[in-house]
Tab-separated table of C-alpha atoms and ligand atoms in Angstrom:
chain	number	residue	atom	x	y	z
A	1	MET	CA	71.135	91.336	91.648
A	2	LYS	CA	71.688	93.656	94.581
A	3	ILE	CA	74.882	95.307	95.805
A	4	TYR	CA	75.356	97.253	99.034
A	5	ASN	CA	76.583	100.651	97.897
A	6	THR	CA	78.684	102.433	100.493
A	7	PHE	CA	77.624	105.687	98.852
A	8	SER	CA	73.888	105.292	99.435
A	9	LYS	CA	74.305	102.966	102.410
A	10	THR	CA	71.614	100.703	100.919
A	11	LYS	CA	71.419	97.558	98.830
A	12	GLU	CA	70.752	98.743	95.292
A	13	ASP	CA	69.775	96.874	92.123
A	14	PHE	CA	72.872	96.375	90.046
A	15	ILE	CA	72.397	98.083	86.698
A	16	PRO	CA	75.697	98.530	84.894
A	17	LEU	CA	76.204	101.434	82.461
A	18	ASN	CA	76.725	99.311	79.345
A	19	PRO	CA	75.696	95.730	79.943
A	20	PRO	CA	76.960	93.095	79.372
A	21	LYS	CA	80.144	95.086	79.997
A	22	VAL	CA	81.071	95.870	83.602
A	23	THR	CA	83.962	98.087	84.627
A	24	MET	CA	85.482	97.404	88.037
A	25	TYR	CA	88.484	99.049	89.714
A	26	MET	CA	90.131	97.750	92.872
A	27	CYS	CA	92.730	99.691	94.845
A	28	GLY	CA	95.728	97.449	94.766
A	29	PRO	CA	98.833	97.267	96.933
A	30	THR	CA	101.656	99.681	97.600
A	31	VAL	CA	104.536	97.447	96.581
A	32	TYR	CA	106.895	98.188	99.478
A	33	ASP	CA	106.590	94.796	101.232
A	34	TYR	CA	105.008	91.341	100.890
A	35	PHE	CA	101.242	91.635	101.207
A	36	HIS	CA	99.621	90.411	104.404
A	37	ILE	CA	96.567	88.266	104.983
A	38	GLY	CA	94.422	91.368	105.549
A	39	ASN	CA	95.253	92.547	102.027
A	40	ALA	CA	94.642	88.972	100.925
A	41	ARG	CA	91.108	89.101	102.261
A	42	SER	CA	90.298	92.176	100.186
A	43	PHE	CA	91.990	90.776	97.055
A	44	ILE	CA	90.208	87.395	97.358
A	45	MET	CA	86.772	88.964	97.987
A	46	ALA	CA	87.235	91.278	94.963
A	47	ASP	CA	88.236	88.243	92.929
A	48	ILE	CA	85.075	86.392	93.942
A	49	ILE	CA	82.854	89.396	93.065
A	50	ARG	CA	84.522	89.647	89.720
A	51	ARG	CA	84.163	85.858	89.110
A	52	TYR	CA	80.487	85.915	90.114
A	53	LEU	CA	79.735	88.769	87.691
A	54	GLU	CA	81.365	86.627	84.986
A	55	PHE	CA	79.243	83.644	86.096
A	56	LYS	CA	76.210	85.886	85.532
A	57	GLY	CA	77.367	86.483	81.951
A	58	TYR	CA	78.899	89.925	82.357
A	59	ASP	CA	82.049	90.835	80.496
A	60	VAL	CA	84.144	92.267	83.309
A	61	ASN	CA	86.973	94.686	82.653
A	62	PHE	CA	88.762	94.402	85.993
A	63	VAL	CA	91.607	96.773	86.856
A	64	MET	CA	93.834	96.512	89.931
A	65	ASN	CA	96.572	99.094	90.266
A	66	LEU	CA	100.034	98.879	91.769
A	67	THR	CA	101.156	101.939	93.735
A	68	ASP	CA	104.853	102.039	92.946
A	69	VAL	CA	105.604	105.539	94.197
A	70	ASP	CA	104.349	106.905	97.533
A	71	ASP	CA	105.504	107.781	101.068
A	72	ARG	CA	105.655	104.208	102.330
A	73	LEU	CA	107.915	103.142	99.484
A	74	ILE	CA	110.160	106.147	99.908
A	75	ASN	CA	110.460	105.515	103.653
A	76	ARG	CA	111.410	101.917	103.017
A	77	SER	CA	113.932	103.014	100.412
A	78	ILE	CA	115.595	105.389	102.935
A	79	LYS	CA	115.562	102.747	105.702
A	80	ASP	CA	117.119	99.990	103.510
A	81	ASN	CA	119.191	102.297	101.370
A	82	ILE	CA	117.839	100.682	98.190
A	83	ALA	CA	116.361	102.627	95.255
A	84	VAL	CA	112.576	102.977	95.248
A	85	GLU	CA	112.449	101.446	91.718
A	86	LYS	CA	114.312	98.350	92.900
A	87	ILE	CA	112.033	97.800	95.925
A	88	ALA	CA	108.925	98.333	93.791
A	89	ALA	CA	110.125	95.929	91.071
A	90	PHE	CA	110.917	93.216	93.635
A	91	TYR	CA	107.645	93.415	95.548
A	92	SER	CA	105.536	93.800	92.365
A	93	GLU	CA	106.915	90.435	91.253
A	94	GLU	CA	106.181	88.960	94.688
A	95	PHE	CA	102.638	90.457	94.551
A	96	PHE	CA	101.982	88.572	91.290
A	97	ASN	CA	103.492	85.379	92.725
A	98	ASP	CA	101.231	85.584	95.806
A	99	LEU	CA	98.124	86.330	93.754
A	100	TYR	CA	98.903	83.238	91.729
A	101	SER	CA	99.413	81.116	94.857
A	102	LEU	CA	96.094	82.292	96.258
A	103	LYS	CA	94.431	81.340	92.930
A	104	ILE	CA	93.264	84.862	92.290
A	105	LYS	CA	92.420	85.404	88.663
A	106	PRO	CA	94.716	87.976	87.058
A	107	ALA	CA	93.122	91.366	86.465
A	108	SER	CA	92.449	92.494	82.867
A	109	PHE	CA	95.077	95.252	83.588
A	110	PHE	CA	97.529	95.821	86.400
A	111	PRO	CA	98.568	99.465	85.809
A	112	LYS	CA	101.561	100.922	87.575
A	113	ALA	CA	101.291	104.478	88.923
A	114	THR	CA	104.672	105.473	87.498
A	115	ALA	CA	103.512	104.646	83.999
A	116	HIS	CA	100.630	107.194	84.257
A	117	ILE	CA	102.301	110.349	85.487
A	118	ARG	CA	101.238	112.224	82.302
A	119	GLU	CA	97.574	111.449	82.930
A	120	MET	CA	97.925	112.578	86.566
A	121	VAL	CA	99.551	115.842	85.522
A	122	ASP	CA	96.744	116.439	83.045
A	123	ILE	CA	94.095	116.084	85.742
A	124	ILE	CA	95.992	118.350	88.125
A	125	LYS	CA	96.425	120.982	85.320
A	126	ASN	CA	92.690	120.880	84.749
A	127	LEU	CA	92.001	121.384	88.460
A	128	VAL	CA	94.475	124.231	88.773
A	129	GLY	CA	92.933	125.839	85.674
A	130	LYS	CA	89.495	125.684	87.270
A	131	GLY	CA	90.781	127.246	90.480
A	132	ILE	CA	90.058	124.094	92.452
A	133	ALA	CA	93.720	123.315	93.073
A	134	TYR	CA	96.506	125.727	93.942
A	135	GLU	CA	100.264	125.667	93.758
A	136	LYS	CA	102.614	126.771	96.560
A	137	ASN	CA	106.379	126.606	96.058
A	138	GLY	CA	106.269	123.508	93.836
A	139	ASP	CA	103.549	121.622	95.781
A	140	VAL	CA	99.982	121.496	94.461
A	141	PHE	CA	97.021	121.078	96.782
A	142	TYR	CA	93.340	120.399	96.262
A	143	ASN	CA	91.117	123.001	97.897
A	144	VAL	CA	88.413	120.856	99.449
A	145	LYS	CA	86.129	123.890	100.031
A	146	LYS	CA	85.785	124.224	96.287
A	147	PHE	CA	84.140	120.844	95.910
A	148	GLU	CA	80.483	120.842	96.694
A	149	ASN	CA	79.523	117.974	98.972
A	150	TYR	CA	83.089	117.051	99.917
A	151	GLY	CA	82.552	114.131	102.318
A	152	LYS	CA	79.559	112.699	100.513
A	153	LEU	CA	80.897	109.140	100.436
A	154	SER	CA	82.059	108.885	104.026
A	155	GLY	CA	79.174	111.007	105.321
A	156	LYS	CA	81.672	113.429	106.880
A	157	LYS	CA	80.831	117.141	106.940
A	158	LEU	CA	83.559	119.672	106.186
A	159	GLU	CA	82.820	121.671	109.329
A	160	GLU	CA	83.103	118.598	111.544
A	161	LEU	CA	86.313	117.559	109.824
A	162	GLU	CA	87.767	120.998	110.331
A	163	ALA	CA	86.834	121.031	114.024
A	164	GLY	CA	88.370	117.609	114.546
A	165	SER	CA	91.492	118.010	112.510
A	166	ARG	CA	94.859	118.724	114.043
A	167	VAL	CA	96.927	121.506	112.530
A	168	GLU	CA	99.070	119.887	109.930
A	169	VAL	CA	102.817	120.238	109.753
A	170	ASN	CA	102.571	121.425	106.169
A	171	GLU	CA	102.310	125.206	106.537
A	172	GLN	CA	101.882	125.624	102.779
A	173	LYS	CA	98.232	124.564	102.763
A	174	ASN	CA	95.469	127.136	102.935
A	175	ASN	CA	93.333	124.681	104.891
A	176	PRO	CA	94.607	121.617	106.877
A	177	LEU	CA	92.061	119.415	105.037
A	178	ASP	CA	93.397	120.289	101.603
A	179	PHE	CA	95.251	117.329	100.223
A	180	THR	CA	98.367	116.975	98.099
A	181	LEU	CA	98.086	116.411	94.364
A	182	TRP	CA	101.746	117.013	93.512
A	183	LYS	CA	104.785	117.029	95.827
A	184	LYS	CA	107.899	119.016	95.092
A	185	THR	CA	110.905	116.713	94.726
A	186	LYS	CA	113.284	116.058	97.590
A	187	GLU	CA	116.891	114.856	97.326
A	188	GLY	CA	117.063	111.209	96.346
A	189	GLU	CA	113.324	110.754	95.607
A	190	PRO	CA	111.950	109.668	92.219
A	191	SER	CA	110.701	112.696	90.350
A	192	TRP	CA	109.149	113.804	87.050
A	193	GLU	CA	108.878	117.090	85.191
A	194	SER	CA	105.666	119.031	85.575
A	195	PRO	CA	104.343	122.564	85.042
A	196	TRP	CA	105.101	123.108	88.755
A	197	GLY	CA	108.645	121.923	88.586
A	198	LYS	CA	110.113	118.490	89.396
A	199	GLY	CA	108.136	116.367	91.749
A	200	ARG	CA	105.952	113.318	92.220
A	201	PRO	CA	102.207	112.629	92.461
A	202	GLY	CA	100.152	112.323	95.664
A	203	TRP	CA	98.625	108.924	96.309
A	204	HIS	CA	94.972	109.776	95.627
A	205	ILE	CA	95.530	111.220	92.174
A	206	GLU	CA	97.115	107.896	91.051
A	207	CYS	CA	93.813	106.042	91.240
A	208	SER	CA	91.721	108.824	89.619
A	209	ALA	CA	94.149	108.841	86.658
A	210	MET	CA	94.487	105.090	86.152
A	211	SER	CA	90.783	104.372	86.613
A	212	THR	CA	89.788	106.997	83.995
A	213	LYS	CA	92.485	106.015	81.546
A	214	LEU	CA	91.636	102.316	81.525
A	215	LEU	CA	87.911	102.239	82.350
A	216	GLY	CA	86.445	105.631	81.430
A	217	LYS	CA	85.164	108.695	83.287
A	218	THR	CA	82.273	106.905	84.995
A	219	ILE	CA	82.816	103.320	86.124
A	220	ASP	CA	80.418	100.719	87.463
A	221	ILE	CA	82.220	99.409	90.569
A	222	HIS	CA	85.100	100.732	92.628
A	223	ALA	CA	86.294	98.518	95.502
A	224	GLY	CA	88.817	98.534	98.305
A	225	GLY	CA	89.218	97.882	102.006
A	226	ASN	CA	87.094	100.065	104.274
A	227	ASP	CA	90.153	101.914	105.510
A	228	LEU	CA	90.113	103.635	102.124
A	229	ILE	CA	86.637	105.221	102.351
A	230	PHE	CA	88.139	108.290	103.941
A	231	PRO	CA	90.194	110.070	102.802
A	232	HIS	CA	91.370	108.034	99.786
A	233	HIS	CA	88.078	107.374	98.026
A	234	GLU	CA	86.567	110.663	99.127
A	235	ASN	CA	89.477	112.430	97.484
A	236	GLU	CA	89.279	110.314	94.332
A	237	ILE	CA	85.638	111.472	93.956
A	238	ALA	CA	86.631	115.118	94.523
A	239	GLN	CA	89.422	114.963	91.931
A	240	SER	CA	87.574	113.008	89.215
A	241	GLU	CA	84.206	114.695	89.459
A	242	ALA	CA	85.672	118.176	89.542
A	243	CYS	CA	87.887	117.411	86.544
A	244	PHE	CA	85.532	115.406	84.328
A	245	GLU	CA	82.197	116.870	85.542
A	246	GLN	CA	80.382	113.626	85.668
A	247	LYS	CA	79.674	110.892	88.213
A	248	PHE	CA	82.830	108.966	89.024
A	249	VAL	CA	81.493	105.651	90.348
A	250	LYS	CA	78.076	103.948	90.367
A	251	TYR	CA	78.676	101.351	93.090
A	252	TRP	CA	81.229	101.622	95.935
A	253	ILE	CA	82.097	98.291	97.519
A	254	HIS	CA	84.185	98.132	100.726
A	255	PHE	CA	85.724	95.113	102.399
A	256	GLY	CA	85.688	94.704	106.151
A	257	PHE	CA	88.983	94.532	108.037
A	258	LEU	CA	90.775	91.384	109.047
A	259	ASN	CA	91.831	91.433	112.663
A	260	ILE	CA	94.015	88.993	114.576
A	261	GLN	CA	92.789	87.670	117.895
A	262	ASN	CA	90.424	90.678	118.029
A	263	GLU	CA	93.286	93.113	117.567
A	264	LYS	CA	94.178	95.244	114.643
A	265	MET	CA	97.056	93.862	112.659
A	266	SER	CA	100.048	96.091	113.085
A	267	LYS	CA	103.770	95.845	112.859
A	268	SER	CA	104.251	97.240	116.401
A	269	LEU	CA	102.121	94.452	117.863
A	270	GLY	CA	104.081	91.917	115.849
A	271	ASN	CA	100.928	90.274	114.571
A	272	VAL	CA	101.236	90.898	110.844
A	273	PHE	CA	101.286	87.659	108.864
A	274	THR	CA	102.144	87.685	105.205
A	275	ALA	CA	100.075	85.666	102.734
A	276	LYS	CA	103.294	83.757	102.009
A	277	GLU	CA	103.627	82.647	105.646
A	278	ILE	CA	100.071	81.421	105.818
A	279	LEU	CA	100.423	79.624	102.486
A	280	LYS	CA	103.227	77.516	104.010
A	281	ASN	CA	100.682	75.830	106.239
A	282	TYR	CA	97.358	76.138	104.389
A	283	SER	CA	96.315	75.678	100.802
A	284	ALA	CA	94.760	78.543	98.801
A	285	GLU	CA	91.477	76.701	98.839
A	286	THR	CA	91.468	76.506	102.688
A	287	ILE	CA	92.340	80.167	103.004
A	288	ARG	CA	89.604	81.154	100.534
A	289	LEU	CA	87.092	78.956	102.307
A	290	PHE	CA	87.997	80.556	105.598
A	291	PHE	CA	87.396	84.069	104.154
A	292	ILE	CA	84.148	83.404	102.347
A	293	GLN	CA	82.399	81.979	105.396
A	294	THR	CA	82.052	85.569	106.600
A	295	HIS	CA	80.311	88.283	104.558
A	296	TYR	CA	82.830	90.561	102.813
A	297	GLY	CA	81.465	93.680	104.459
A	298	GLY	CA	81.907	92.719	108.086
A	299	PRO	CA	85.048	92.423	110.251
A	300	LEU	CA	86.703	89.049	110.480
A	301	ASN	CA	88.901	87.609	113.118
A	302	PHE	CA	91.842	85.490	111.976
A	303	SER	CA	92.806	82.402	113.978
A	304	ASP	CA	94.544	79.104	113.523
A	305	GLU	CA	91.449	77.328	114.916
A	306	LEU	CA	89.186	78.814	112.262
A	307	LEU	CA	91.657	78.027	109.546
A	308	GLY	CA	91.845	74.476	110.899
A	309	ALA	CA	88.050	74.219	110.608
A	310	ALA	CA	88.195	75.573	107.050
A	311	LYS	CA	90.779	72.880	106.277
A	312	LYS	CA	88.369	70.163	107.397
A	313	GLY	CA	85.665	71.717	105.221
A	314	PHE	CA	87.981	71.690	102.265
A	315	GLU	CA	88.750	68.028	102.824
A	316	LYS	CA	85.016	67.232	102.609
A	317	ILE	CA	84.751	68.938	99.203
A	318	LYS	CA	87.974	67.301	98.070
A	319	ASN	CA	86.829	63.819	99.125
A	320	LEU	CA	83.643	64.140	97.165
A	321	ALA	CA	85.505	65.520	94.141
A	322	ILE	CA	87.905	62.559	94.161
A	323	THR	CA	85.025	60.071	94.437
A	324	VAL	CA	83.132	61.795	91.622
A	325	ASP	CA	86.160	61.719	89.264
A	326	TYR	CA	86.677	58.063	90.068
A	327	GLU	CA	83.057	57.183	89.376
A	328	ILE	CA	82.981	59.204	86.123
A	329	ASN	CA	85.988	57.217	84.952
A	330	LYS	CA	84.119	53.942	85.617
A	331	ASN	CA	81.590	55.202	83.055
A	332	THR	CA	78.648	53.183	84.440
A	333	THR	CA	75.758	53.255	82.001
A	334	ASP	CA	73.169	51.304	83.948
A	335	GLY	CA	71.416	52.439	87.076
A	336	THR	CA	69.545	55.725	87.270
A	337	ASP	CA	70.687	59.315	87.491
A	338	LEU	CA	68.325	59.611	90.502
A	339	GLY	CA	66.374	62.727	89.463
A	340	PHE	CA	68.470	64.848	91.849
A	341	ASP	CA	67.239	68.440	91.641
A	342	PHE	CA	70.440	70.204	90.432
A	343	ASN	CA	68.478	73.183	89.077
A	344	SER	CA	67.207	74.166	92.463
A	345	TYR	CA	70.803	74.164	93.802
A	346	TYR	CA	71.889	76.459	90.977
A	347	GLN	CA	68.877	78.666	91.648
A	348	GLU	CA	69.669	78.901	95.354
A	349	PHE	CA	73.294	79.538	94.755
A	350	SER	CA	72.358	82.487	92.488
A	351	ASN	CA	69.761	83.760	94.945
A	352	TYR	CA	72.350	83.934	97.701
A	353	MET	CA	75.096	85.447	95.580
A	354	ASP	CA	72.587	87.921	93.992
A	355	ASP	CA	71.919	89.185	97.511
A	356	ASP	CA	75.071	91.334	97.852
A	357	PHE	CA	77.376	88.354	97.331
A	358	ASN	CA	76.248	86.386	100.346
A	359	THR	CA	79.123	83.932	100.270
A	360	PRO	CA	78.412	82.481	103.780
A	361	ARG	CA	74.971	81.293	102.650
A	362	ALA	CA	76.265	80.152	99.246
A	363	THR	CA	79.027	78.136	100.950
A	364	ALA	CA	76.607	76.588	103.410
A	365	LEU	CA	74.506	75.544	100.395
A	366	ILE	CA	77.529	73.826	98.831
A	367	PHE	CA	78.060	71.812	102.048
A	368	ASP	CA	74.376	70.983	102.066
A	369	PHE	CA	74.753	69.768	98.484
A	370	ILE	CA	77.756	67.628	99.451
A	371	ARG	CA	75.891	66.105	102.365
A	372	ASN	CA	72.944	65.201	100.169
A	373	VAL	CA	75.101	63.741	97.382
A	374	ASN	CA	76.970	61.632	99.941
A	375	LYS	CA	73.653	60.423	101.293
A	376	VAL	CA	72.390	59.491	97.864
A	377	MET	CA	75.631	57.575	97.169
A	378	ALA	CA	75.334	55.728	100.446
A	379	GLU	CA	71.748	54.732	99.740
A	380	ASN	CA	72.115	53.585	96.128
A	381	SER	CA	74.438	50.849	94.966
A	382	LYS	CA	74.129	51.547	91.225
A	383	ILE	CA	74.236	55.061	89.963
A	384	ASN	CA	74.533	56.103	86.341
A	385	SER	CA	77.646	58.149	85.489
A	386	ILE	CA	75.450	61.009	84.310
A	387	PHE	CA	74.673	61.763	87.957
A	388	TYR	CA	78.374	62.111	88.801
A	389	GLN	CA	78.930	64.302	85.739
A	390	LYS	CA	76.182	66.637	86.944
A	391	VAL	CA	77.652	66.703	90.451
A	392	LYS	CA	81.044	67.583	89.007
A	393	LYS	CA	79.546	70.272	86.760
A	394	PHE	CA	77.720	71.907	89.697
A	395	LEU	CA	80.896	71.915	91.816
A	396	GLN	CA	82.976	73.278	88.923
A	397	ASP	CA	80.505	76.053	88.117
A	398	THR	CA	80.098	77.237	91.717
A	399	ALA	CA	82.813	76.032	94.110
A	400	GLU	CA	85.590	76.133	91.494
A	401	ASP	CA	84.811	78.869	88.994
A	402	VAL	CA	83.161	81.383	91.368
A	403	LEU	CA	84.535	80.632	94.810
A	404	GLY	CA	87.859	78.986	93.973
A	405	ILE	CA	87.657	76.510	96.854
A	406	ILE	CA	88.298	73.323	94.795
A	407	HIS	CA	90.290	72.718	91.635
A	408	PHE	CA	89.486	69.479	89.864
A	409	SER	CA	92.643	69.544	87.802
A	410	GLU	CA	94.781	69.687	90.988
A	411	LEU	CA	92.975	67.183	93.211
A	412	TYR	CA	96.107	65.201	94.025
A	413	ASN	CA	98.363	68.064	94.902
A	414	GLU	CA	96.147	70.538	96.685
A	415	SER	CA	98.205	70.628	99.911
A	416	ASN	CA	100.339	73.563	98.739
A	417	GLY	CA	101.547	71.347	95.949
A	418	SER	CA	104.589	69.938	97.788
A	419	ILE	CA	105.160	66.239	98.333
A	420	GLU	CA	106.478	67.093	101.786
A	421	ASN	CA	103.135	68.498	102.883
A	422	GLN	CA	101.286	65.546	101.446
A	423	LEU	CA	103.536	63.173	103.366
A	424	ILE	CA	102.928	65.118	106.617
A	425	GLU	CA	99.182	64.881	106.002
A	426	LEU	CA	99.480	61.182	105.323
A	427	LEU	CA	101.301	60.711	108.660
A	428	LEU	CA	98.658	62.750	110.489
A	429	ASP	CA	95.879	60.666	108.924
A	430	ILE	CA	97.674	57.482	110.114
A	431	ARG	CA	98.079	59.029	113.555
A	432	THR	CA	94.350	59.847	113.755
A	433	GLN	CA	93.570	56.227	112.888
A	434	LEU	CA	96.038	54.917	115.443
A	435	LYS	CA	94.440	57.133	118.116
A	436	GLN	CA	91.003	55.788	117.227
A	437	GLN	CA	92.419	52.289	117.713
A	438	LYS	CA	93.855	53.450	121.030
A	439	ASN	CA	97.342	52.709	119.837
A	440	TYR	CA	98.854	55.685	121.667
A	441	ALA	CA	102.435	54.410	121.685
A	442	LEU	CA	102.591	54.573	117.858
A	443	SER	CA	100.523	57.754	117.547
A	444	ASP	CA	102.834	59.516	120.002
A	445	LEU	CA	105.841	58.238	118.138
A	446	ILE	CA	104.545	60.035	115.034
A	447	ARG	CA	103.865	63.285	116.947
A	448	ASP	CA	107.262	63.273	118.670
A	449	GLY	CA	109.014	62.458	115.406
A	450	LEU	CA	107.283	65.402	113.700
A	451	ASN	CA	108.048	67.691	116.604
A	452	LYS	CA	111.704	66.805	116.249
A	453	LEU	CA	111.517	67.985	112.650
A	454	ASN	CA	110.076	71.297	113.949
A	455	ILE	CA	106.597	70.427	112.833
A	456	GLU	CA	104.152	71.388	115.547
A	457	ILE	CA	100.951	69.386	115.867
A	458	LYS	CA	97.750	70.886	117.205
A	459	ASP	CA	94.684	68.761	118.046
A	460	SER	CA	91.296	70.411	118.447
A	461	LYS	CA	87.709	69.261	118.075
A	462	GLU	CA	87.774	70.276	114.406
A	463	GLY	CA	90.713	67.916	113.783
A	464	THR	CA	94.465	68.056	113.616
A	465	THR	CA	96.469	70.884	112.126
A	466	TYR	CA	100.217	71.373	111.817
A	467	LYS	CA	102.605	74.269	111.627
A	468	LYS	CA	106.140	74.205	110.290
A	469	ASN	CA	108.376	76.258	112.551
A	470	THR	CA	111.362	77.489	110.649
B	501	AMP	P1	97.650	98.721	101.013
B	501	AMP	O1	98.788	98.060	100.318
B	501	AMP	O2	97.836	98.853	102.481
B	501	AMP	O3	97.269	100.046	100.406
B	501	AMP	O4	96.387	97.796	100.861
B	501	AMP	C1	95.961	97.158	99.673
B	501	AMP	C2	94.490	96.769	99.819
B	501	AMP	O5	94.270	95.943	100.995
B	501	AMP	C3	93.566	97.967	100.019
B	501	AMP	O6	92.381	97.768	99.224
B	501	AMP	C4	93.305	97.973	101.515
B	501	AMP	O7	92.088	98.628	101.841
B	501	AMP	C5	93.244	96.489	101.862
B	501	AMP	N1	93.610	96.165	103.273
B	501	AMP	C6	94.655	96.655	103.992
B	501	AMP	N2	94.670	96.107	105.254
B	501	AMP	C7	93.567	95.291	105.324
B	501	AMP	C8	93.029	94.449	106.356
B	501	AMP	N3	93.611	94.306	107.579
B	501	AMP	N4	91.896	93.754	106.086
B	501	AMP	C9	91.306	93.865	104.884
B	501	AMP	N5	91.770	94.621	103.881
B	501	AMP	C10	92.872	95.370	104.082
B	502	ZN	ZN1	93.018	103.746	95.218
């Protein structure tokens, strides 16, 4: 199995430290708002990597942290005049709800930064003791010049960074590139006691502390969006390796960014969509299918058209799954099981996923499988139930357990679970049939009726999608 390691910029053989155990850390959300679909892409791709490692027989200890104290949270708290703890508690809960709705498997641990202040202080004390960090009036900074090869993950050289950096507002630092490990408390901010007086941790130290506490000093995989390569992950390496004097991470995995209509998602452009908003119109399976059709490492453009196409894809899988369940229930014992070569499909699925989690190829293979199963069913009138059981098992092992794009136990309520959505879909199916029969008077009646209920209908060559405007 090969993984593209951001550190070496090559695909490397995956050899975990203590197989079958694998330790994996994913930088989780700052809980100051609902998470958006860009975050969702990173969370879903990390989930699929974790699930595939489990499919391969690894015992994965998967940690995703919650940053519940940092600048963004404090700014939000000032803006809304609500305590940081209250905002963090509310959005942590919502984070778990949204993970559940997106069918993301819960991590083995979801540590909160504020529950690990002691561990952070211990690392900072160690760094100060070694002369790598220094204190100035209650703030503590990391002296990047003291860490040999600072910039080794991102490939940035200290001299270039210095030349390009703007002079920072913080006059306390010896060097503008030095980063904060501990911040002196300000009026109204959460704070903790420390050898440098009351204050709070910097963001980077949070991940170094939680990762080491829960997974050990050297871990197999550390993942996050590629916005985190510099400075966040670079700084994590500098902190952890200087403190523990051993390699911090074997494999660095970074997820490409999700853009909207070729633009960066940003609040000022008004194009930030929360996972919750998208889940109103599309099922978790459709959203996951949309994401996995692009390799995790590259950029991806988000659009309603592409989600509409993913929805059609999901319906193909679902239709086969329903047929298969129906046929298994009939329990036909005569006929043949057709000698369909399931093993080669398993083999190919593994080959693609072993190649740096090539989900686009693995997904194309599943559609190829569906096409061939449908063909076999069309060509044979009597098929033994064993065949259908094997089809179901293949789909469960791959499309369900690894990719999460079908769930056999929820076949009849996949459309976000609500009866309302299922009724809308039923009406749209009837409308499609009416249009095929050229009964435009009735098909328009359905469209106009739905429009009156603020349900917008969009026809494209991939099919019909709808959007509820609230
Ligand atoms: P944040 O709460 O912004 O720190 O982000 C949580 C996780 O989502 C991190 O691993 C980020 O790198 C990732 N992330 C943030 N924005 C995007 C985006 N537009 N596309 C993909 N991943 C993202
Ligand atoms: Zn982190």
